[in-house]
Amino acid sequence: MPEIVKTMKLHLAVSAADSAKFVEITEKYASVCTYISKYLFDNGIELNARKLQDELYHEIRDEYGLKSQFTISAIKTVVARYKTVATQLESKPYRYQDENGKWISVPKTLDWLWYPIEFKRPQADLVRGRDYSFIEDRTTYKLSLNTLEKRVKVGFDVPDNFKDYFDGTWKFGTGKIVSLKGEWYFHIPMTKAIAKEFQPDMPKHVVGIDLAS
């Protein structure tokens, strides 16, 4: 069934203490992603998250002190980024003219990368139910977000155009916590199943328009 996909961006109300926890997890997560990326680049780019997990899971847990779900998410983040880059390269093949003036098109792959992808912007992916959840705190709703230490509860502002997306018909996916100009935001991809697309061979009503009048 077709789906609508949107991304909701929540502005978080974060205390100084909680902000420090977010800085810690997002910087550590980005560092781990860069490490995984270098390992992937140095060992032949094979976009297999399960294989990478078998090879790096315990090393990352021991060396970086990252929690289990964060470790798995970091591996998936890196694989997803390389797949995106692969698609971008494929859409822009290398073109040149041979000695006869004929244009030759050579497909680009990840082998064209000179350096591993770096994850410079602090970020962290949080899985719904495992790393984040919406909770009712007295009379308001808050977000419960996982960190390297413990979960923290933070308030959030919902843009007016997103308030209707909490009616229970939308499915929330893995969120991403990011910092922008000293403020913290939580981006959540949302999906909703929609009615089956129009089938030309199964119309119920036909409207005629007289173009001659």
PDB file of N, CA and C in Angstrom, residues 124-128 132 173-177 186-189:
ATOM      1  N   ALA A 124      22.836  11.759  16.485  1.00  0.00           N
ATOM      2  CA  ALA A 124      22.604  10.409  17.000  1.00  0.00           C
ATOM      3  C   ALA A 124      21.221   9.963  16.572  1.00  0.00           C
ATOM      4  N   ASP A 125      21.120   8.721  16.135  1.00  0.00           N
ATOM      5  CA  ASP A 125      19.839   8.141  15.745  1.00  0.00           C
ATOM      6  C   ASP A 125      19.260   7.374  16.918  1.00  0.00           C
ATOM      7  N   LEU A 126      17.994   7.623  17.207  1.00  0.00           N
ATOM      8  CA  LEU A 126      17.317   6.986  18.337  1.00  0.00           C
ATOM      9  C   LEU A 126      16.126   6.179  17.827  1.00  0.00           C
ATOM     10  N   VAL A 127      16.101   4.901  18.171  1.00  0.00           N
ATOM     11  CA  VAL A 127      15.055   3.992  17.708  1.00  0.00           C
ATOM     12  C   VAL A 127      13.807   4.165  18.570  1.00  0.00           C
ATOM     13  N   ARG A 128      12.662   4.231  17.917  1.00  0.00           N
ATOM     14  CA  ARG A 128      11.389   4.397  18.630  1.00  0.00           C
ATOM     15  C   ARG A 128      11.156   3.193  19.547  1.00  0.00           C
ATOM     16  N   TYR A 132      13.764   6.211  22.331  1.00  0.00           N
ATOM     17  CA  TYR A 132      12.910   7.368  22.623  1.00  0.00           C
ATOM     18  C   TYR A 132      11.450   6.954  22.666  1.00  0.00           C
ATOM     19  N   GLY A 173       9.136   6.780  12.980  1.00  0.00           N
ATOM     20  CA  GLY A 173      10.312   5.939  12.775  1.00  0.00           C
ATOM     21  C   GLY A 173      11.478   6.340  13.666  1.00  0.00           C
ATOM     22  N   THR A 174      12.678   5.954  13.276  1.00  0.00           N
ATOM     23  CA  THR A 174      13.890   6.274  14.035  1.00  0.00           C
ATOM     24  C   THR A 174      14.157   7.763  13.959  1.00  0.00           C
ATOM     25  N   GLY A 175      14.266   8.407  15.130  1.00  0.00           N
ATOM     26  CA  GLY A 175      14.487   9.844  15.188  1.00  0.00           C
ATOM     27  C   GLY A 175      15.963  10.195  15.201  1.00  0.00           C
ATOM     28  N   LYS A 176      16.253  11.450  14.897  1.00  0.00           N
ATOM     29  CA  LYS A 176      17.636  11.928  14.900  1.00  0.00           C
ATOM     30  C   LYS A 176      17.714  13.188  15.748  1.00  0.00           C
ATOM     31  N   ILE A 177      18.608  13.181  16.732  1.00  0.00           N
ATOM     32  CA  ILE A 177      18.807  14.361  17.561  1.00  0.00           C
ATOM     33  C   ILE A 177      19.967  15.159  17.005  1.00  0.00           C
ATOM     34  N   PHE A 186      14.742  17.427  17.504  1.00  0.00           N
ATOM     35  CA  PHE A 186      14.571  15.998  17.294  1.00  0.00           C
ATOM     36  C   PHE A 186      13.747  15.803  16.043  1.00  0.00           C
ATOM     37  N   HIS A 187      14.362  15.191  15.019  1.00  0.00           N
ATOM     38  CA  HIS A 187      13.702  14.981  13.734  1.00  0.00           C
ATOM     39  C   HIS A 187      13.132  13.562  13.684  1.00  0.00           C
ATOM     40  N   ILE A 188      11.864  13.456  13.378  1.00  0.00           N
ATOM     41  CA  ILE A 188      11.197  12.152  13.346  1.00  0.00           C
ATOM     42  C   ILE A 188      10.555  11.921  11.982  1.00  0.00           C
ATOM     43  N   PRO A 189      10.994  10.892  11.247  1.00  0.00           N
ATOM     44  CA  PRO A 189      10.310  10.543  10.004  1.00  0.00           C
ATOM     45  C   PRO A 189       8.977   9.873  10.325  1.00  0.00           C
TER      46      PRO A 189
END
